[in-house]
């Protein structure tokens, strides 16, 4: 069996094991994981054992997830934008194909916290194929973003099947894979996998690193293999309280990503998702960080700071023009000129 499959099988997801391994309250951990699954791969366990709080906070269940908040489960209205269960189609030219519902670890701040890792929300391969059939019937879609869950939790044979079917759709001219695997299970980036991905060019891969401590030797090696196979890399980070909401952390992260040939692409303002309020950072603070970064790092290291507009109106790059007013409610202008309100963090 491939090392990465063993790694997934050996990962800890039972509340009792997690609580014992990380000194958590067993009852509370059981209660949290009943609503929101957790999973720690052996790689991540080694990392978390020596890691400081910013890494533990991202992956270990926290009682704050259960504290009452008025945040919605699906702020981006993805259900409304799903013509079939495996597709989110918000922009005319590009669609998300949700190819898997599992991840190698469950980030506690996940936007799709309502569904990822839950058995009853799993998609069948038939539903993924229905998603590809939908895309094939929409000539305006020219880019498919293969997402999830994490698509790289699928076996190579299934990934190949998905990529081949998408490649056969004439109007789909660009593929993108969105994955957190290089940061949390770098063993998955095998020579066989990169050889497979290299056959479907142009294929971009977006990674998800949030903190410089995630850029271990193994993670760097995974990025190197992908680059060398001709897969361009871009990174999406989420701005997270107590993880990366300070200048030294972000400037180190973005600069080191560039050194790994990964171009910082997006810095996401947290989506206001139920159970994730303890990670939220006020927009004013994010804007200050971006201004400070601009003076500190290479222009190549600057991501776009974006809010995914509530209600499924799309991503808005936060620039002075897009912000109509700040305060408890941030009033924004979308790319198409509509006005939308974002509930700010306090
Ligand atoms: C983020 C996103 C995309 C891709 O947007 P880009 O700005 O091209 O990276 C496409 N569809 C959905 C639903 C998204 O959330
Ligand atoms: S890897 Fe991505 S989809 Fe999976 S839990 Fe983390 S943020 Fe959510």
Coordinates of C-alpha atoms and ligand atoms in Angstrom, one line a residue:
X1 CA 0.0 0.0 0.0
X2 CA 1.2 3.5 -0.7
X3 CA 2.7 5.3 2.3
X4 CA 0.1 8.1 2.1
X5 CA -2.8 5.6 2.3
X6 CA -1.2 4.1 5.4
X7 CA -0.8 7.5 6.8
X8 CA -4.5 8.3 6.2
X9 CA -5.5 4.9 7.8
X10 CA -3.3 5.5 10.8
X11 CA -4.6 9.0 11.4
X12 CA -6.5 9.7 14.6
X13 CA -10.1 10.8 14.4
X14 CA -11.7 9.2 17.4
X15 CA -12.4 11.7 20.2
X16 CA -10.8 9.5 22.9
X17 CA -7.6 9.1 21.0
X18 CA -7.3 12.8 20.1
X19 CA -8.0 13.8 23.7
X20 CA -5.4 11.5 25.1
X21 CA -2.8 12.4 22.5
X22 CA -3.2 16.2 22.9
X23 CA -4.3 16.6 26.5
X24 CA -7.9 17.7 25.6
X25 CA -11.1 17.2 27.6
X26 CA -12.4 13.8 26.4
X27 CA -16.1 14.6 26.9
X28 CA -15.9 18.0 25.2
X29 CA -13.9 16.6 22.4
X30 CA -16.5 13.9 21.8
X31 CA -19.2 16.5 21.7
X32 CA -17.4 18.7 19.2
X33 CA -16.4 16.0 16.9
X34 CA -19.9 14.7 16.8
X35 CA -20.8 18.0 15.0
X36 CA -17.5 18.7 13.4
X37 CA -15.1 15.8 12.6
X38 CA -11.4 16.0 13.4
X39 CA -8.6 14.1 11.9
X40 CA -4.8 14.2 12.6
X41 CA -2.4 12.4 10.4
X42 CA 0.8 10.9 11.9
X43 CA 2.7 13.7 10.0
X44 CA 0.6 16.3 11.5
X45 CA 0.8 14.7 14.9
X46 CA 4.6 14.9 14.8
X47 CA 4.3 18.6 13.8
X48 CA 1.7 19.4 16.4
X49 CA 3.6 17.8 19.2
X50 CA 6.5 20.3 18.9
X51 CA 4.5 23.1 17.3
X52 CA 3.4 26.3 18.9
X53 CA -0.2 27.4 19.3
X54 CA -0.8 28.7 15.7
X55 CA -0.7 25.1 14.4
X56 CA -2.6 23.4 17.2
X57 CA -5.3 26.0 17.0
X58 CA -6.0 25.3 13.3
X59 CA -6.6 21.5 13.8
X60 CA -7.5 20.6 17.3
X61 CA -11.1 20.7 18.4
X62 CA -11.9 23.7 20.6
X63 CA -14.8 24.3 22.9
X64 CA -15.3 27.7 21.2
X65 CA -16.7 25.8 18.2
X66 CA -19.8 25.1 20.2
X67 CA -20.4 28.5 21.7
X68 CA -23.6 30.0 20.4
X69 CA -23.2 32.5 17.5
X70 CA -25.6 34.0 15.0
X71 CA -23.4 33.1 12.0
X72 CA -24.9 31.1 9.2
X73 CA -23.9 27.6 8.2
X74 CA -23.6 28.5 4.5
X75 CA -22.9 32.2 4.2
X76 CA -21.8 31.9 0.6
X77 CA -25.2 30.4 -0.4
X78 CA -23.4 27.5 -2.0
X79 CA -26.5 25.3 -1.9
X80 CA -28.4 27.8 -4.1
X81 CA -25.4 27.9 -6.5
X82 CA -25.3 24.1 -6.8
X83 CA -27.1 23.0 -10.0
X84 CA -26.1 19.4 -9.1
X85 CA -24.7 18.2 -5.7
X86 CA -21.0 18.2 -6.9
X87 CA -20.9 21.6 -8.6
X88 CA -20.8 25.1 -7.3
X89 CA -21.3 27.5 -10.2
X90 CA -21.1 31.1 -9.2
X91 CA -19.1 32.8 -12.0
X92 CA -20.1 32.2 -15.6
X93 CA -16.6 31.2 -16.8
X94 CA -15.5 28.9 -14.0
X95 CA -17.1 26.2 -11.8
X96 CA -16.1 24.3 -8.7
X97 CA -16.2 20.5 -8.9
X98 CA -16.5 19.1 -5.4
X99 CA -14.6 15.8 -6.1
X100 CA -14.3 14.5 -2.5
X101 CA -15.9 15.3 0.8
X102 CA -12.9 14.1 3.0
X103 CA -9.7 15.9 3.9
X104 CA -6.5 14.6 5.5
X105 CA -7.2 16.9 8.5
X106 CA -10.2 19.1 9.3
X107 CA -9.4 22.8 9.7
X108 CA -11.5 24.1 12.5
X109 CA -12.2 27.3 10.5
X110 CA -13.4 25.6 7.3
X111 CA -16.0 27.4 5.2
X112 CA -17.6 24.1 4.4
X113 CA -17.6 23.0 8.1
X114 CA -21.3 22.2 7.6
X115 CA -20.4 19.2 5.4
X116 CA -16.7 18.2 5.1
X117 CA -15.9 14.9 6.7
X118 CA -19.5 14.0 7.4
X119 CA -20.4 10.6 6.2
X120 CA -24.0 11.5 5.4
X121 CA -22.7 14.4 3.2
X122 CA -20.3 12.2 1.1
X123 CA -20.7 12.4 -2.6
X124 CA -20.8 9.2 -4.7
X125 CA -18.5 8.9 -7.7
X126 CA -21.7 8.9 -9.7
X127 CA -22.5 12.4 -8.4
X128 CA -19.0 13.6 -9.3
X129 CA -19.7 12.2 -12.9
X130 CA -23.0 14.0 -12.9
X131 CA -21.1 17.2 -12.0
X132 CA -18.8 16.7 -15.0
X133 CA -21.8 16.1 -17.2
X134 CA -23.3 19.4 -16.0
X135 CA -20.0 21.2 -16.9
X136 CA -20.0 19.5 -20.3
X137 CA -23.4 21.0 -21.0
X138 CA -22.3 24.6 -20.1
X139 CA -20.2 26.0 -22.9
X140 CA -19.4 29.2 -21.0
X141 CA -17.4 27.2 -18.4
X142 CA -13.7 27.3 -19.5
X143 CA -12.0 26.6 -16.1
X144 CA -12.8 23.9 -13.6
X145 CA -11.5 24.1 -10.0
X146 CA -11.4 20.7 -8.6
X147 CA -12.0 21.1 -4.9
X148 CA -13.9 19.4 -2.0
X149 CA -13.1 18.4 0.8
X150 CA -9.6 17.6 -0.6
X151 CA -9.4 16.1 -4.1
X152 CA -6.0 14.6 -3.4
X153 CA -7.5 12.3 -0.8
X154 CA -8.8 10.4 -3.9
X155 CA -6.7 7.5 -5.3
X156 CA -4.7 8.3 -8.4
X157 CA -7.0 6.1 -10.5
X158 CA -10.1 8.2 -9.6
X159 CA -8.2 11.5 -10.1
X160 CA -7.1 10.3 -13.5
X161 CA -10.6 9.4 -14.5
X162 CA -11.9 12.9 -13.4
X163 CA -9.0 14.7 -15.1
X164 CA -9.4 12.7 -18.3
X165 CA -13.2 13.3 -18.5
X166 CA -12.7 17.0 -17.9
X167 CA -10.0 17.2 -20.6
X168 CA -12.4 15.6 -23.0
X169 CA -14.8 18.6 -22.6
X170 CA -13.8 20.9 -25.4
X171 CA -14.7 24.2 -23.8
X172 CA -12.8 23.4 -20.6
X173 CA -9.3 24.8 -21.3
X174 CA -7.9 25.2 -17.8
X175 CA -7.8 23.0 -14.8
X176 CA -7.1 23.9 -11.2
X177 CA -6.8 21.7 -8.2
X178 CA -7.4 23.2 -4.8
X179 CA -5.8 21.2 -2.0
X180 CA -4.4 21.5 1.5
X181 CA -2.4 18.2 1.1
X182 CA 1.1 19.7 0.7
X183 CA 0.7 21.3 4.1
X184 CA -0.8 18.4 6.0
X185 CA 0.1 15.2 4.3
X186 CA 3.1 15.9 2.0
X187 CA 3.8 12.2 1.5
X188 CA 0.7 12.2 -0.8
X189 CA 2.7 14.2 -3.4
X190 CA 4.4 11.2 -4.9
X191 CA 6.4 11.0 -8.1
X192 CA 3.5 9.0 -9.6
X193 CA 1.0 11.7 -8.7
X194 CA 3.1 14.6 -10.1
X195 CA 3.7 12.6 -13.3
X196 CA -0.1 12.1 -13.6
X197 CA -0.8 15.8 -13.0
X198 CA 1.9 16.9 -15.4
X199 CA 0.0 15.2 -18.2
X200 CA -3.0 17.5 -17.9
X201 CA -1.4 20.9 -18.6
X202 CA -2.3 23.7 -18.2
X203 CA -3.1 22.5 -14.7
X204 CA -2.6 24.9 -11.8
X205 CA -2.6 23.8 -8.2
X206 CA -3.5 26.1 -5.3
X207 CA -2.0 25.2 -1.9
X208 CA -3.3 26.3 1.5
X209 CA -0.5 27.3 3.9
X210 CA -1.4 29.6 6.8
X211 CA 1.7 29.7 8.9
X212 CA 5.5 29.5 8.2
X213 CA 5.8 26.5 10.5
X214 CA 3.7 24.5 8.0
X215 CA 6.6 24.9 5.5
X216 CA 8.6 21.9 6.7
X217 CA 11.3 20.2 4.7
X218 CA 8.7 17.6 3.6
X219 CA 6.2 20.3 2.5
X220 CA 8.9 22.1 0.6
X221 CA 9.9 18.9 -1.1
X222 CA 6.3 18.3 -2.1
X223 CA 6.1 21.8 -3.7
X224 CA 9.4 21.2 -5.4
X225 CA 8.1 18.0 -7.0
X226 CA 5.0 19.7 -8.3
X227 CA 7.0 22.7 -9.7
X228 CA 9.4 20.4 -11.4
X229 CA 6.5 18.5 -13.0
X230 CA 5.4 21.8 -14.6
X231 CA 2.5 22.4 -12.2
X232 CA 2.4 26.2 -11.4
X233 CA 1.6 26.8 -7.7
X234 CA -0.3 29.5 -6.0
X235 CA -1.3 29.7 -2.3
X236 CA -4.5 30.7 -0.6
X237 CA -4.3 31.6 3.1
X238 CA -7.0 32.5 5.5
X239 CA -6.5 35.4 7.9
X240 CA -6.9 33.7 11.3
X241 CA -6.9 35.2 14.8
X242 CA -4.1 33.7 16.9
X243 CA -2.6 32.0 13.9
X244 CA -1.3 34.5 11.4
X245 CA -2.9 37.9 12.2
X246 CA 0.4 39.7 12.7
X247 CA 3.0 41.3 10.3
X248 CA 6.1 39.1 11.1
X249 CA 4.1 35.9 10.6
X250 CA 2.5 36.9 7.3
X251 CA 5.7 38.5 5.8
X252 CA 7.7 35.3 6.7
X253 CA 4.9 33.1 5.3
X254 CA 4.6 34.9 2.0
X255 CA 8.3 35.4 1.5
X256 CA 9.1 31.8 2.2
X257 CA 6.3 30.6 -0.1
X258 CA 8.0 32.6 -2.9
X259 CA 11.2 30.8 -2.1
X260 CA 9.4 27.5 -2.6
X261 CA 8.1 28.9 -5.9
X262 CA 4.6 29.2 -4.6
X263 CA 3.0 32.6 -5.5
X264 CA 0.8 34.0 -2.7
X265 CA -2.6 34.4 -4.4
X266 CA -5.4 35.1 -1.9
X267 CA -5.5 36.1 1.7
X268 CA -9.1 35.4 2.6
X269 CA -11.0 37.3 5.2
X270 CA -12.8 34.6 7.2
X271 CA -16.2 33.7 5.9
X272 CA -18.7 34.3 8.7
X273 CA -19.4 30.6 9.3
X274 CA -21.2 29.1 12.2
X275 CA -18.8 27.7 14.8
X276 CA -15.7 29.6 13.6
X277 CA -16.2 33.1 15.2
X278 CA -13.2 32.7 17.5
X279 CA -10.9 32.9 14.4
X280 CA -12.3 36.1 13.0
X281 CA -10.2 39.2 12.6
X282 CA -11.8 42.7 11.9
X283 CA -11.4 43.9 8.3
X284 CA -9.7 47.1 9.6
X285 CA -6.9 45.0 11.0
X286 CA -6.6 43.0 7.8
X287 CA -6.3 46.2 5.8
X288 CA -3.6 47.5 8.1
X289 CA -1.6 44.3 7.7
X290 CA -1.9 44.5 3.9
X291 CA -0.6 48.1 4.0
X292 CA 2.3 47.1 6.3
X293 CA 3.1 44.1 4.1
X294 CA 3.3 46.3 1.0
X295 CA 6.2 48.2 2.6
X296 CA 7.9 45.0 3.8
X297 CA 7.8 42.3 1.2
X298 CA 8.4 41.8 -2.6
X299 CA 5.4 42.8 -4.7
X300 CA 5.4 39.1 -5.9
X301 CA 4.7 38.1 -2.3
X302 CA 1.5 40.2 -2.1
X303 CA -1.7 38.3 -2.2
X304 CA -5.1 39.8 -3.0
X305 CA -7.0 40.4 0.3
X306 CA -10.5 39.2 -0.4
X307 CA -13.9 38.8 1.1
X308 CA -16.2 36.2 -0.4
X309 CA -19.4 38.2 -0.5
X310 CA -22.2 36.9 1.7
X311 CA -25.0 35.6 -0.4
X312 CA -22.8 34.1 -3.1
X313 CA -22.0 37.4 -4.9
X314 CA -18.4 36.5 -5.5
X315 CA -15.0 37.5 -4.2
X316 CA -14.3 41.1 -3.7
X317 CA -10.7 42.3 -3.5
X318 CA -10.4 44.7 -0.6
X319 CA -9.1 48.0 -2.0
X320 CA -10.1 51.5 -1.0
X321 CA -12.6 51.5 -4.0
X322 CA -14.4 48.4 -3.0
X323 CA -15.1 49.6 0.6
X324 CA -18.1 51.9 0.9
X325 CA -18.0 52.0 4.7
X326 CA -16.3 50.3 7.7
X327 CA -17.9 49.5 11.1
X328 CA -19.8 46.6 12.6
X329 CA -21.2 46.1 9.1
X330 CA -18.7 46.5 6.3
X331 CA -20.5 47.8 3.1
X332 CA -18.8 46.7 -0.1
X333 CA -19.1 47.0 -3.8
X334 CA -18.9 43.8 -5.8
X335 CA -17.0 43.3 -9.0
X336 CA -20.3 43.9 -10.9
X337 CA -21.2 47.0 -9.0
X338 CA -23.8 45.7 -6.5
X339 CA -23.7 46.7 -2.9
X340 CA -23.4 44.0 -0.2
X341 CA -23.0 43.9 3.6
X342 CA -20.4 41.8 5.4
X343 CA -20.8 41.3 9.2
X344 CA -17.5 42.4 10.6
X345 CA -15.6 40.7 13.4
X346 CA -15.6 42.7 16.6
Ligands
LIG1 C1 -13.2 31.2 -5.4 C2 -14.1 30.6 -6.3 C3 -13.8 30.5 -7.7 C4 -12.5 30.9 -8.3 O1 -12.3 32.3 -8.2 P1 -11.0 32.9 -8.7 O2 -11.1 34.3 -8.4 O3 -10.9 32.6 -10.2 O4 -9.8 32.2 -8.0 C5 -14.8 29.9 -8.5 N1 -16.0 29.5 -8.0 C6 -16.3 29.6 -6.8 C7 -17.6 29.2 -6.3 C8 -15.4 30.2 -5.8 O5 -15.7 30.3 -4.5
LIG2 S1 -8.6 21.1 3.9 FE1 -9.9 22.7 3.0 S2 -11.9 21.7 2.8 FE2 -10.7 20.5 4.2 S3 -11.2 21.2 6.3 FE3 -9.4 22.3 5.6 S4 -10.2 24.2 4.7 FE4 -11.9 22.7 4.8

